[in-house]
Amino acid sequence: MARTGYGKRPAGDEDPHADADFAHLLPREAEVAVFVDHLDTGHSMAHKVLAAEHPRYGQQAMRTALTRITEAGHLRWIKEHITLDDHTMRWVTRTYWSRTRRSPEWWAQFARERHGKDVTRDHRPAWLASRTRRLTCRPATRSSPNPRWASSP
């Protein structure tokens, strides 16, 4: 479990469980999504914690699966401004889970209703963030006219 008040939170307004809930995902991502869906509210959603508890997948596979599940519209991190018991205010990042696939517009509205900000992009691995930028490829150049790997014995 994560600290009280953190961890997995339901996005609400869920469809009832169905066999096809995660049929649009690849098999590994679908398995991880079912695993996450069955976790208790408040459970830590850190990929290291989930990997330690999942019987088949390690940290890298779990991180990749969570990224793809996020891209599919089931998972978001939203930063919210909350007031604590001592009347101080804090910004907290909460993890929201939806069994129902949601559009980016739906998640944006969900964040606005909570007076929060969708910070899911900040939780993406660096390789995924760079994937969204246009990459420029240069043709390969030879360093020598006859490289060793091209010569025959």
PDB file of C-alpha atoms in Angstrom:
ATOM      1  CA  MET A   1       0.000   0.000   0.000  1.00  0.00           C
ATOM      2  CA  ALA A   2       1.033   3.554  -0.648  1.00  0.00           C
ATOM      3  CA  ARG A   3       0.779   6.238   2.022  1.00  0.00           C
ATOM      4  CA  THR A   4      -2.770   7.072   3.075  1.00  0.00           C
ATOM      5  CA  GLY A   5      -4.382   9.331   0.489  1.00  0.00           C
ATOM      6  CA  TYR A   6      -2.069   8.246  -2.321  1.00  0.00           C
ATOM      7  CA  GLY A   7      -1.885   5.283  -4.655  1.00  0.00           C
ATOM      8  CA  LYS A   8      -4.489   3.967  -7.055  1.00  0.00           C
ATOM      9  CA  ARG A   9      -7.729   5.959  -7.167  1.00  0.00           C
ATOM     10  CA  PRO A  10     -10.780   5.148  -9.260  1.00  0.00           C
ATOM     11  CA  ALA A  11     -11.743   7.728 -11.879  1.00  0.00           C
ATOM     12  CA  GLY A  12     -15.389   6.885 -11.239  1.00  0.00           C
ATOM     13  CA  ASP A  13     -18.322   6.309 -13.586  1.00  0.00           C
ATOM     14  CA  GLU A  14     -17.023   2.862 -14.505  1.00  0.00           C
ATOM     15  CA  ASP A  15     -18.646   0.328 -16.758  1.00  0.00           C
ATOM     16  CA  PRO A  16     -19.283  -3.051 -15.103  1.00  0.00           C
ATOM     17  CA  HIS A  17     -16.533  -5.668 -15.450  1.00  0.00           C
ATOM     18  CA  ALA A  18     -16.538  -7.413 -18.814  1.00  0.00           C
ATOM     19  CA  ASP A  19     -14.237  -9.902 -20.504  1.00  0.00           C
ATOM     20  CA  ALA A  20     -13.484  -7.405 -23.269  1.00  0.00           C
ATOM     21  CA  ASP A  21     -12.408  -4.542 -20.957  1.00  0.00           C
ATOM     22  CA  PHE A  22      -8.813  -4.649 -22.165  1.00  0.00           C
ATOM     23  CA  ALA A  23      -9.182  -6.533 -25.469  1.00  0.00           C
ATOM     24  CA  HIS A  24      -7.791  -3.542 -27.389  1.00  0.00           C
ATOM     25  CA  LEU A  25      -4.424  -3.885 -25.611  1.00  0.00           C
ATOM     26  CA  LEU A  26      -1.561  -6.204 -26.483  1.00  0.00           C
ATOM     27  CA  PRO A  27      -1.530  -9.443 -24.411  1.00  0.00           C
ATOM     28  CA  ARG A  28       1.108  -8.307 -21.879  1.00  0.00           C
ATOM     29  CA  GLU A  29      -0.546  -4.910 -21.392  1.00  0.00           C
ATOM     30  CA  ALA A  30      -3.964  -6.571 -21.070  1.00  0.00           C
ATOM     31  CA  GLU A  31      -2.608  -8.908 -18.379  1.00  0.00           C
ATOM     32  CA  VAL A  32      -1.054  -6.002 -16.470  1.00  0.00           C
ATOM     33  CA  ALA A  33      -4.278  -3.969 -16.845  1.00  0.00           C
ATOM     34  CA  VAL A  34      -6.341  -6.810 -15.347  1.00  0.00           C
ATOM     35  CA  PHE A  35      -3.774  -7.101 -12.542  1.00  0.00           C
ATOM     36  CA  VAL A  36      -3.968  -3.338 -11.807  1.00  0.00           C
ATOM     37  CA  ASP A  37      -7.760  -3.348 -12.084  1.00  0.00           C
ATOM     38  CA  HIS A  38      -7.980  -5.945  -9.321  1.00  0.00           C
ATOM     39  CA  LEU A  39      -5.674  -4.045  -6.935  1.00  0.00           C
ATOM     40  CA  ASP A  40      -7.277  -2.314  -3.964  1.00  0.00           C
ATOM     41  CA  THR A  41      -7.862   1.414  -3.971  1.00  0.00           C
ATOM     42  CA  GLY A  42      -4.792   3.087  -2.486  1.00  0.00           C
ATOM     43  CA  HIS A  43      -2.351   0.469  -3.743  1.00  0.00           C
ATOM     44  CA  SER A  44       0.979   1.836  -4.935  1.00  0.00           C
ATOM     45  CA  MET A  45       1.153   2.255  -8.716  1.00  0.00           C
ATOM     46  CA  ALA A  46       4.943   2.521  -8.887  1.00  0.00           C
ATOM     47  CA  HIS A  47       6.294   0.215 -11.572  1.00  0.00           C
ATOM     48  CA  LYS A  48       8.880  -1.209  -9.142  1.00  0.00           C
ATOM     49  CA  VAL A  49       6.201  -2.134  -6.606  1.00  0.00           C
ATOM     50  CA  LEU A  50       3.940  -3.645  -9.253  1.00  0.00           C
ATOM     51  CA  ALA A  51       6.847  -5.627 -10.731  1.00  0.00           C
ATOM     52  CA  ALA A  52       7.725  -7.015  -7.299  1.00  0.00           C
ATOM     53  CA  GLU A  53       4.149  -8.266  -6.880  1.00  0.00           C
ATOM     54  CA  HIS A  54       3.441  -9.461 -10.416  1.00  0.00           C
ATOM     55  CA  PRO A  55       4.461 -13.081 -10.985  1.00  0.00           C
ATOM     56  CA  ARG A  56       5.615 -12.736 -14.624  1.00  0.00           C
ATOM     57  CA  TYR A  57       6.968  -9.274 -15.411  1.00  0.00           C
ATOM     58  CA  GLY A  58       9.938  -7.275 -14.175  1.00  0.00           C
ATOM     59  CA  GLN A  59      10.450  -3.539 -13.804  1.00  0.00           C
ATOM     60  CA  GLN A  60      11.160  -2.684 -17.432  1.00  0.00           C
ATOM     61  CA  ALA A  61       8.249  -4.720 -18.753  1.00  0.00           C
ATOM     62  CA  MET A  62       5.960  -3.220 -16.125  1.00  0.00           C
ATOM     63  CA  ARG A  63       7.068   0.331 -16.948  1.00  0.00           C
ATOM     64  CA  THR A  64       6.486  -0.239 -20.663  1.00  0.00           C
ATOM     65  CA  ALA A  65       3.095  -1.831 -20.013  1.00  0.00           C
ATOM     66  CA  LEU A  66       2.005   1.074 -17.777  1.00  0.00           C
ATOM     67  CA  THR A  67       3.083   3.534 -20.479  1.00  0.00           C
ATOM     68  CA  ARG A  68       1.024   1.725 -23.110  1.00  0.00           C
ATOM     69  CA  ILE A  69      -1.956   1.432 -20.759  1.00  0.00           C
ATOM     70  CA  THR A  70      -1.682   5.191 -20.184  1.00  0.00           C
ATOM     71  CA  GLU A  71      -1.572   5.850 -23.927  1.00  0.00           C
ATOM     72  CA  ALA A  72      -4.689   3.688 -24.294  1.00  0.00           C
ATOM     73  CA  GLY A  73      -6.588   5.948 -21.872  1.00  0.00           C
ATOM     74  CA  HIS A  74      -6.826   3.919 -18.660  1.00  0.00           C
ATOM     75  CA  LEU A  75      -4.292   5.646 -16.391  1.00  0.00           C
ATOM     76  CA  ARG A  76      -3.429   9.262 -15.566  1.00  0.00           C
ATOM     77  CA  TRP A  77      -1.380  11.220 -13.041  1.00  0.00           C
ATOM     78  CA  ILE A  78      -3.073  14.428 -11.919  1.00  0.00           C
ATOM     79  CA  LYS A  79      -1.519  17.097  -9.708  1.00  0.00           C
ATOM     80  CA  GLU A  80      -4.076  18.522  -7.261  1.00  0.00           C
ATOM     81  CA  HIS A  81      -3.958  21.348  -4.744  1.00  0.00           C
ATOM     82  CA  ILE A  82      -5.231  20.033  -1.393  1.00  0.00           C
ATOM     83  CA  THR A  83      -5.737  21.451   2.087  1.00  0.00           C
ATOM     84  CA  LEU A  84      -4.421  19.360   4.978  1.00  0.00           C
ATOM     85  CA  ASP A  85      -5.925  19.011   8.461  1.00  0.00           C
ATOM     86  CA  ASP A  86      -3.644  21.775   9.781  1.00  0.00           C
ATOM     87  CA  HIS A  87      -5.025  24.119   7.052  1.00  0.00           C
ATOM     88  CA  THR A  88      -1.793  24.142   5.063  1.00  0.00           C
ATOM     89  CA  MET A  89      -1.968  23.599   1.331  1.00  0.00           C
ATOM     90  CA  ARG A  90       0.052  21.137  -0.724  1.00  0.00           C
ATOM     91  CA  TRP A  91       0.326  20.027  -4.313  1.00  0.00           C
ATOM     92  CA  VAL A  92       0.010  16.252  -4.583  1.00  0.00           C
ATOM     93  CA  THR A  93       0.162  13.987  -7.591  1.00  0.00           C
ATOM     94  CA  ARG A  94      -2.552  11.344  -7.604  1.00  0.00           C
ATOM     95  CA  THR A  95      -2.845   8.297  -9.805  1.00  0.00           C
ATOM     96  CA  TYR A  96      -6.264   7.728 -11.344  1.00  0.00           C
ATOM     97  CA  TRP A  97      -7.300   4.421 -12.897  1.00  0.00           C
ATOM     98  CA  SER A  98     -10.206   3.777 -15.223  1.00  0.00           C
ATOM     99  CA  ARG A  99     -11.286   0.353 -16.401  1.00  0.00           C
ATOM    100  CA  THR A 100     -13.197   2.187 -19.118  1.00  0.00           C
ATOM    101  CA  ARG A 101     -11.016   3.544 -21.915  1.00  0.00           C
ATOM    102  CA  ARG A 102     -11.044   7.374 -21.791  1.00  0.00           C
ATOM    103  CA  SER A 103     -10.138  10.013 -24.358  1.00  0.00           C
ATOM    104  CA  PRO A 104      -7.555  12.738 -23.660  1.00  0.00           C
ATOM    105  CA  GLU A 105     -10.424  15.257 -23.670  1.00  0.00           C
ATOM    106  CA  TRP A 106     -12.257  13.278 -20.985  1.00  0.00           C
ATOM    107  CA  TRP A 107      -9.122  13.199 -18.817  1.00  0.00           C
ATOM    108  CA  ALA A 108      -8.575  16.946 -19.334  1.00  0.00           C
ATOM    109  CA  GLN A 109     -12.126  17.633 -18.142  1.00  0.00           C
ATOM    110  CA  PHE A 110     -11.622  15.232 -15.218  1.00  0.00           C
ATOM    111  CA  ALA A 111      -8.490  17.177 -14.156  1.00  0.00           C
ATOM    112  CA  ARG A 112     -10.293  20.537 -14.461  1.00  0.00           C
ATOM    113  CA  GLU A 113     -13.137  19.282 -12.241  1.00  0.00           C
ATOM    114  CA  ARG A 114     -10.561  18.585  -9.540  1.00  0.00           C
ATOM    115  CA  HIS A 115      -8.841  21.943 -10.082  1.00  0.00           C
ATOM    116  CA  GLY A 116      -5.807  19.925 -11.041  1.00  0.00           C
ATOM    117  CA  LYS A 117      -3.361  19.542 -13.857  1.00  0.00           C
ATOM    118  CA  ASP A 118      -2.742  16.416 -15.903  1.00  0.00           C
ATOM    119  CA  VAL A 119       0.973  15.693 -15.429  1.00  0.00           C
ATOM    120  CA  THR A 120       1.018  12.308 -17.125  1.00  0.00           C
ATOM    121  CA  ARG A 121       3.666  13.516 -19.611  1.00  0.00           C
ATOM    122  CA  ASP A 122       5.990  14.225 -16.662  1.00  0.00           C
ATOM    123  CA  HIS A 123       5.731  10.576 -15.590  1.00  0.00           C
ATOM    124  CA  ARG A 124       6.744   9.182 -18.968  1.00  0.00           C
ATOM    125  CA  PRO A 125      10.156   7.611 -19.461  1.00  0.00           C
ATOM    126  CA  ALA A 126      12.643   9.741 -21.397  1.00  0.00           C
ATOM    127  CA  TRP A 127      12.594   7.444 -24.440  1.00  0.00           C
ATOM    128  CA  LEU A 128       8.844   7.943 -24.831  1.00  0.00           C
ATOM    129  CA  ALA A 129       9.024  11.709 -24.475  1.00  0.00           C
ATOM    130  CA  SER A 130      11.654  11.810 -27.214  1.00  0.00           C
ATOM    131  CA  ARG A 131       9.450   9.651 -29.423  1.00  0.00           C
ATOM    132  CA  THR A 132       6.944  12.467 -29.703  1.00  0.00           C
ATOM    133  CA  ARG A 133       9.545  14.800 -31.236  1.00  0.00           C
ATOM    134  CA  ARG A 134      10.328  14.561 -34.931  1.00  0.00           C
ATOM    135  CA  LEU A 135      13.594  12.742 -35.390  1.00  0.00           C
ATOM    136  CA  THR A 136      16.031  13.644 -38.123  1.00  0.00           C
ATOM    137  CA  CYS A 137      17.990  10.766 -39.577  1.00  0.00           C
ATOM    138  CA  ARG A 138      21.251  11.220 -41.422  1.00  0.00           C
ATOM    139  CA  PRO A 139      22.545   8.655 -43.860  1.00  0.00           C
ATOM    140  CA  ALA A 140      25.321   6.473 -42.535  1.00  0.00           C
ATOM    141  CA  THR A 141      28.806   7.400 -43.646  1.00  0.00           C
ATOM    142  CA  ARG A 142      31.808   5.181 -43.930  1.00  0.00           C
ATOM    143  CA  SER A 143      34.869   6.113 -41.973  1.00  0.00           C
ATOM    144  CA  SER A 144      37.156   4.260 -44.367  1.00  0.00           C
ATOM    145  CA  PRO A 145      36.743   3.040 -47.933  1.00  0.00           C
ATOM    146  CA  ASN A 146      37.213  -0.599 -46.942  1.00  0.00           C
ATOM    147  CA  PRO A 147      35.979  -1.348 -43.423  1.00  0.00           C
ATOM    148  CA  ARG A 148      37.181  -4.576 -41.757  1.00  0.00           C
ATOM    149  CA  TRP A 149      33.715  -6.099 -41.623  1.00  0.00           C
ATOM    150  CA  ALA A 150      33.344  -5.725 -45.415  1.00  0.00           C
ATOM    151  CA  SER A 151      36.601  -7.461 -46.324  1.00  0.00           C
ATOM    152  CA  SER A 152      36.581 -11.128 -47.163  1.00  0.00           C
ATOM    153  CA  PRO A 153      39.083 -13.553 -45.600  1.00  0.00           C
TER     154      PRO A 153
END
